Short mmCIF file of C-alpha atoms and ligand atoms in Angstrom, two decimals:
data_model
loop_
_atom_site.label_atom_id
_atom_site.label_comp_id
_atom_site.label_asym_id
_atom_site.label_seq_id
_atom_site.Cartn_x
_atom_site.Cartn_y
_atom_site.Cartn_z
CA ASN A 1 106.49 -39.53 -35.65
CA HIS A 2 109.74 -40.38 -33.86
CA PHE A 3 109.53 -37.71 -31.17
CA SER A 4 109.07 -38.75 -27.55
CA THR A 5 106.28 -37.42 -25.34
CA LYS A 6 108.93 -35.48 -23.45
CA GLU A 7 110.14 -33.77 -26.62
CA GLU A 8 106.60 -32.94 -27.73
CA ASP A 9 105.84 -31.54 -24.26
CA GLU A 10 108.87 -29.31 -24.60
CA PHE A 11 107.64 -28.00 -27.99
CA PHE A 12 104.19 -27.35 -26.52
CA LEU A 13 105.31 -25.65 -23.30
CA PHE A 14 107.73 -23.40 -25.14
CA ALA A 15 104.99 -22.41 -27.62
CA LEU A 16 102.59 -21.64 -24.74
CA ASN A 17 105.05 -19.10 -23.33
CA VAL A 18 105.65 -17.46 -26.70
CA VAL A 19 101.89 -17.23 -27.30
CA ARG A 20 101.43 -15.52 -23.91
CA GLU A 21 104.14 -13.03 -24.87
CA ALA A 22 102.39 -12.40 -28.20
CA GLY A 23 99.20 -11.87 -26.21
CA ASN A 24 100.76 -8.89 -24.42
CA ILE A 25 101.50 -7.23 -27.77
CA VAL A 26 97.93 -7.71 -28.98
CA LYS A 27 96.37 -6.62 -25.69
CA THR A 28 98.48 -3.45 -25.55
CA ALA A 29 97.69 -2.63 -29.19
CA PHE A 30 93.96 -3.27 -28.66
CA ALA A 31 93.85 -0.55 -25.99
CA LYS A 32 95.29 2.09 -28.37
CA PRO A 33 94.00 3.59 -31.63
CA VAL A 34 94.25 0.95 -34.36
CA GLY A 35 96.77 2.83 -36.54
CA THR A 36 97.20 2.10 -40.23
CA VAL A 37 94.98 -0.64 -41.59
CA TYR A 38 96.34 -2.09 -44.83
CA THR A 39 94.27 -4.12 -47.26
CA LYS A 40 95.50 -7.28 -48.98
CA ALA A 41 93.51 -9.22 -51.59
CA SER A 42 90.35 -7.07 -51.33
CA ALA A 43 88.78 -4.05 -49.65
CA THR A 44 87.69 -6.18 -46.67
CA ASP A 45 90.89 -8.22 -46.27
CA PHE A 46 92.83 -6.36 -43.57
CA VAL A 47 96.27 -6.52 -42.01
CA THR A 48 97.82 -4.28 -39.35
CA GLU A 49 101.32 -3.78 -37.96
CA THR A 50 100.21 -5.88 -34.99
CA ASP A 51 99.40 -8.92 -37.18
CA ARG A 52 102.89 -8.67 -38.70
CA ALA A 53 104.68 -8.07 -35.38
CA VAL A 54 102.99 -11.04 -33.74
CA GLU A 55 103.78 -13.43 -36.60
CA GLU A 56 107.39 -12.25 -36.55
CA LEU A 57 107.65 -12.78 -32.79
CA LEU A 58 106.12 -16.27 -32.91
CA ILE A 59 108.19 -17.52 -35.84
CA GLY A 60 111.34 -15.75 -34.58
CA LYS A 61 111.24 -17.32 -31.10
CA LEU A 62 110.11 -20.78 -32.21
CA SER A 63 112.68 -21.04 -35.01
CA ALA A 64 115.50 -19.84 -32.73
CA ARG A 65 114.60 -22.53 -30.19
CA PHE A 66 113.79 -25.29 -32.73
CA PRO A 67 115.93 -24.59 -35.83
CA ASP A 68 114.84 -27.80 -37.64
CA HIS A 69 111.15 -27.01 -37.43
CA LYS A 70 109.11 -25.65 -40.36
CA PHE A 71 106.49 -22.88 -40.45
CA ILE A 72 103.33 -21.92 -42.27
CA GLY A 73 102.13 -18.40 -41.40
CA GLU A 74 99.30 -16.31 -42.77
CA GLU A 75 101.12 -13.02 -43.17
CA GLY A 76 104.17 -14.70 -44.70
CA ALA A 77 101.87 -16.43 -47.19
CA SER A 78 100.20 -13.08 -47.95
CA THR A 79 103.52 -11.55 -48.89
CA GLY A 80 104.21 -14.33 -51.35
CA LYS A 81 106.23 -16.75 -49.21
CA LYS A 82 105.85 -20.30 -50.53
CA TYR A 83 105.46 -22.95 -47.87
CA GLU A 84 105.76 -26.68 -48.28
CA PHE A 85 103.76 -28.97 -46.01
CA THR A 86 106.16 -31.75 -45.03
CA ASP A 87 106.53 -34.48 -42.38
CA ALA A 88 108.85 -32.27 -40.30
CA PRO A 89 107.45 -30.63 -37.15
CA THR A 90 105.51 -27.71 -38.63
CA TRP A 91 104.06 -24.76 -36.75
CA ILE A 92 100.93 -23.43 -38.45
CA ILE A 93 100.39 -19.86 -37.33
CA ASP A 94 97.66 -17.25 -37.52
CA PRO A 95 99.01 -14.26 -35.57
CA ILE A 96 95.56 -12.67 -35.18
CA ASP A 97 92.57 -14.69 -36.24
CA GLY A 98 89.79 -12.13 -36.38
CA THR A 99 91.63 -9.13 -37.81
CA THR A 100 88.34 -7.47 -38.79
CA ASN A 101 87.30 -7.72 -35.13
CA PHE A 102 90.70 -6.36 -34.07
CA VAL A 103 90.30 -3.39 -36.44
CA HIS A 104 86.75 -2.70 -35.21
CA ARG A 105 87.61 -3.35 -31.57
CA VAL A 106 85.31 -6.34 -31.19
CA PRO A 107 86.96 -8.46 -28.48
CA PHE A 108 86.72 -11.85 -30.25
CA LEU A 109 90.09 -12.83 -31.66
CA GLY A 110 92.60 -15.62 -31.30
CA ILE A 111 96.34 -15.99 -31.58
CA CYS A 112 96.55 -19.45 -33.17
CA VAL A 113 99.48 -21.84 -33.09
CA GLY A 114 99.08 -25.43 -34.27
CA LEU A 115 101.73 -28.12 -34.56
CA THR A 116 101.85 -31.02 -37.02
CA ILE A 117 104.36 -33.86 -37.05
CA GLY A 118 104.27 -36.30 -39.96
CA LYS A 119 101.46 -34.07 -41.29
CA GLN A 120 99.31 -35.11 -38.28
CA LEU A 121 97.96 -32.51 -35.87
CA ARG A 122 99.71 -32.90 -32.49
CA ALA A 123 99.01 -29.70 -30.54
CA GLY A 124 96.97 -26.52 -30.68
CA ILE A 125 96.93 -23.23 -28.79
CA VAL A 126 94.32 -20.49 -29.23
CA TYR A 127 94.69 -17.43 -27.01
CA ASN A 128 92.33 -14.49 -26.77
CA PRO A 129 94.40 -11.97 -24.80
CA ILE A 130 91.54 -9.44 -24.63
CA THR A 131 89.40 -11.79 -22.54
CA ASP A 132 92.44 -13.70 -21.22
CA GLU A 133 91.10 -17.06 -22.39
CA LEU A 134 93.82 -19.57 -23.25
CA TYR A 135 92.65 -22.77 -24.95
CA SER A 136 95.10 -25.58 -25.52
CA ALA A 137 95.32 -29.26 -26.35
CA GLN A 138 97.76 -31.99 -27.23
CA THR A 139 96.54 -35.00 -29.19
CA GLY A 140 95.32 -37.71 -26.81
CA ARG A 141 95.58 -35.56 -23.69
CA GLY A 142 92.31 -33.58 -23.50
CA ALA A 143 91.47 -29.92 -24.11
CA PHE A 144 91.85 -27.14 -21.57
CA LYS A 145 90.83 -23.53 -21.01
CA ASN A 146 93.04 -21.63 -18.58
CA GLY A 147 94.04 -25.00 -17.10
CA PHE A 148 90.53 -26.45 -16.68
CA GLN A 149 89.38 -29.33 -18.87
CA ILE A 150 86.63 -28.48 -21.38
CA HIS A 151 84.07 -30.62 -23.19
CA ALA A 152 81.99 -30.14 -26.32
CA SER A 153 78.20 -30.32 -26.02
CA SER A 154 76.15 -33.51 -26.16
CA ALA A 155 73.40 -32.13 -28.44
CA LYS A 156 72.47 -34.74 -31.02
CA SER A 157 70.01 -32.83 -33.17
CA LEU A 158 69.65 -29.43 -34.83
CA LYS A 159 66.43 -28.98 -32.85
CA GLU A 160 68.49 -28.56 -29.67
CA ALA A 161 71.43 -26.70 -31.21
CA VAL A 162 72.92 -23.23 -31.42
CA ILE A 163 74.90 -23.41 -34.62
CA CYS A 164 77.42 -21.18 -36.33
CA GLN A 165 77.12 -20.89 -40.07
CA SER A 166 79.89 -18.38 -40.63
CA GLN A 167 79.06 -15.84 -43.30
CA GLY A 168 82.50 -15.87 -44.95
CA ILE A 169 81.97 -12.56 -46.76
CA HIS A 170 85.33 -12.99 -48.52
CA ASN A 171 83.92 -16.07 -50.29
CA ILE A 172 81.68 -13.88 -52.42
CA ARG A 173 84.90 -12.61 -53.98
CA GLU A 174 85.83 -16.14 -54.91
CA LYS A 175 82.43 -17.61 -55.78
CA GLY A 176 80.21 -14.62 -56.57
CA GLN A 177 76.41 -14.67 -56.51
CA ALA A 178 76.27 -18.49 -56.42
CA TRP A 179 77.88 -18.38 -52.97
CA LEU A 180 75.49 -15.78 -51.65
CA ASP A 181 72.50 -17.83 -52.85
CA LEU A 182 73.86 -21.00 -51.28
CA MET A 183 74.55 -19.30 -47.94
CA LEU A 184 71.04 -17.86 -47.79
CA GLU A 185 69.45 -21.16 -48.78
CA ASN A 186 71.41 -23.00 -46.10
CA GLN A 187 70.47 -20.38 -43.52
CA ARG A 188 66.80 -20.76 -44.42
CA LYS A 189 66.99 -24.57 -44.14
CA LEU A 190 68.63 -24.31 -40.73
CA ILE A 191 65.95 -21.99 -39.39
CA LEU A 192 63.22 -24.31 -40.69
CA ALA A 193 65.02 -27.29 -39.10
CA GLY A 194 64.36 -25.67 -35.71
CA ILE A 195 67.78 -24.51 -34.51
CA HIS A 196 67.89 -22.47 -31.30
CA GLY A 197 70.03 -19.80 -32.95
CA ASN A 198 72.84 -18.95 -35.35
CA ARG A 199 75.91 -17.22 -33.80
CA SER A 200 79.11 -16.26 -35.53
CA PHE A 201 81.95 -14.55 -33.65
CA GLY A 202 84.00 -13.24 -36.58
CA ALA A 203 87.00 -15.49 -36.01
CA ALA A 204 87.16 -19.13 -37.08
CA SER A 205 89.24 -20.04 -34.03
CA ILE A 206 86.83 -18.41 -31.59
CA ASN A 207 83.88 -20.18 -33.23
CA MET A 208 85.75 -23.46 -32.76
CA VAL A 209 86.94 -22.99 -29.18
CA TYR A 210 83.43 -21.92 -28.16
CA LEU A 211 82.26 -25.18 -29.71
CA ALA A 212 84.98 -27.03 -27.80
CA GLU A 213 83.67 -25.69 -24.49
CA GLY A 214 80.05 -26.42 -25.35
CA SER A 215 78.76 -22.87 -25.92
CA ILE A 216 77.75 -23.62 -29.49
CA ASP A 217 76.89 -27.07 -30.81
CA ALA A 218 77.92 -27.05 -34.47
CA TYR A 219 79.98 -24.92 -36.86
CA VAL A 220 80.55 -24.87 -40.58
CA GLU A 221 82.78 -22.68 -42.71
CA CYS A 222 84.26 -22.79 -46.19
CA GLY A 223 87.08 -20.73 -47.66
CA LEU A 224 89.34 -21.05 -44.60
CA HIS A 225 93.08 -21.76 -44.65
CA SER A 226 95.19 -24.20 -42.65
CA TRP A 227 96.20 -21.43 -40.19
CA ASP A 228 92.55 -20.63 -39.39
CA MET A 229 91.87 -24.26 -38.42
CA ALA A 230 95.00 -26.16 -37.32
CA ALA A 231 95.18 -25.15 -33.66
CA SER A 232 91.41 -25.16 -33.05
CA VAL A 233 90.82 -28.54 -34.68
CA VAL A 234 93.07 -30.22 -32.08
CA ILE A 235 91.18 -28.41 -29.31
CA VAL A 236 87.74 -29.43 -30.67
CA ARG A 237 88.76 -33.07 -31.10
CA GLU A 238 90.32 -33.26 -27.65
CA ALA A 239 87.16 -31.74 -26.16
CA GLY A 240 85.29 -34.75 -27.60
CA GLY A 241 83.93 -32.93 -30.64
CA THR A 242 83.64 -34.29 -34.17
CA VAL A 243 85.53 -32.63 -37.03
CA ILE A 244 84.68 -33.58 -40.61
CA ASP A 245 84.58 -32.17 -44.11
CA PRO A 246 81.30 -30.23 -44.56
CA ALA A 247 80.15 -32.75 -47.20
CA GLY A 248 80.73 -35.68 -44.81
CA ALA A 249 84.20 -36.95 -45.81
CA PRO A 250 87.12 -37.06 -43.35
CA PHE A 251 88.56 -33.63 -42.43
CA ASP A 252 91.52 -32.44 -44.50
CA LEU A 253 93.58 -29.52 -43.11
CA MET A 254 94.44 -28.29 -46.59
CA SER A 255 90.91 -28.54 -48.03
CA ARG A 256 89.90 -24.99 -46.99
CA LYS A 257 86.71 -26.12 -45.21
CA VAL A 258 85.49 -27.63 -41.96
CA LEU A 259 82.40 -28.79 -40.11
CA CYS A 260 82.52 -29.37 -36.34
CA ALA A 261 79.89 -30.58 -33.90
CA GLY A 262 79.69 -31.78 -30.32
CA THR A 263 78.50 -35.21 -31.44
CA PRO A 264 78.83 -37.34 -34.60
CA GLU A 265 75.01 -37.50 -34.83
CA LEU A 266 74.70 -33.72 -35.01
CA ALA A 267 77.62 -33.47 -37.46
CA LYS A 268 75.82 -35.92 -39.76
CA GLU A 269 72.45 -34.18 -39.61
CA PHE A 270 74.09 -30.77 -40.19
CA SER A 271 76.21 -32.01 -43.08
CA GLU A 272 73.26 -33.73 -44.78
CA LEU A 273 71.07 -30.64 -44.51
CA LEU A 274 73.58 -28.29 -46.14
CA LYS A 275 74.06 -27.71 -49.83
CA HIS A 276 77.76 -27.76 -50.67
CA MET A 277 80.29 -26.09 -52.93
CA ASP A 278 83.90 -27.06 -53.54
CA PHE A 279 86.96 -24.94 -52.86
CA ALA A 280 90.34 -25.51 -54.49
CA PRO A 281 92.65 -27.07 -51.89
CA GLU A 282 95.46 -25.00 -50.41
CA ILE A 283 98.65 -26.87 -51.27
C1 IPD B 301 89.40 -14.79 -40.89
C2 IPD B 301 88.46 -15.13 -39.76
C3 IPD B 301 87.04 -15.14 -40.27
C4 IPD B 301 86.87 -16.11 -41.42
C5 IPD B 301 87.86 -15.80 -42.53
C6 IPD B 301 89.28 -15.77 -42.00
P1 IPD B 301 91.68 -13.50 -40.30
O1 IPD B 301 90.75 -14.82 -40.44
O2 IPD B 301 88.75 -16.37 -39.19
O3 IPD B 301 86.15 -15.53 -39.24
O4 IPD B 301 85.55 -16.00 -41.92
O5 IPD B 301 87.77 -16.79 -43.52
O6 IPD B 301 90.15 -15.40 -43.05
O7 IPD B 301 91.90 -12.99 -41.70
O8 IPD B 301 90.99 -12.55 -39.42
O9 IPD B 301 92.92 -14.10 -39.72
CA1 CA B 302 93.71 -12.22 -42.65
CA1 CA B 303 92.44 -16.36 -39.70
CA1 CA B 304 94.97 -13.58 -39.31
#
């Protein structure tokens, strides 16, 4: 990475402003009837005009300001765009994480913008414009919510934890009955391990930023994509949280899965309790 701190700050501050602008679009749309809801790969895989408009705005403004930068965006990928993951500064974008919530008017959603340089995560922004919560982090500089520093929880054991085992309904499409059985078995094991509760907010990014501010203690999900995770992973790490592969290996942004916890001890206990299944990597 041959960019100076000053240059990276400029990338980050510009992105923050564009994300706030995108937030106005989502907030305005959320207050009106939802309009046409299109389906993509399956009957529960939604996209709206707002998802598309927000991705267009984010990529349009960022690429005009930084013409050498690369992009990976969910809705572009859905329409068949092929992205390469290179060493160049790359913005990884999910215009609305939590589209099902957006469609059903559940106020948990995040506009997600992550930045990698040399394939390493450098910055992340997750903005929920409905609740006006803006989470952001740059690698090595701490994590913040609306300007105040946030910290992940210090829980070291499942017995003192509220966890999030996200249901990932779309995974049944990919893995069938075997997935459903594994999810239920893991849920049963967690309850027997003595967790305080299992909460899932319907958006990977919201699950992760809530972990980053200590509201939940651990989170696992499989079947995700780089745009669901990139921004939030920086925020969780900078809040002092641990991010690993669910089976215990180092986290890989393109592996389609993640496990986060407030402490390494809890991450280990959680990972060792779960039964695992592999997903084909993204790129
Ligand atoms: C989805 C949400 C959801 C997760 C899915 C994602 P989208 O993102 O993050 O919580 O379970 O895997 O695809 O489609 O609303 O951007
Ligand atoms: Ca989607
Ligand atoms: Ca998403
Ligand atoms: Ca999305």
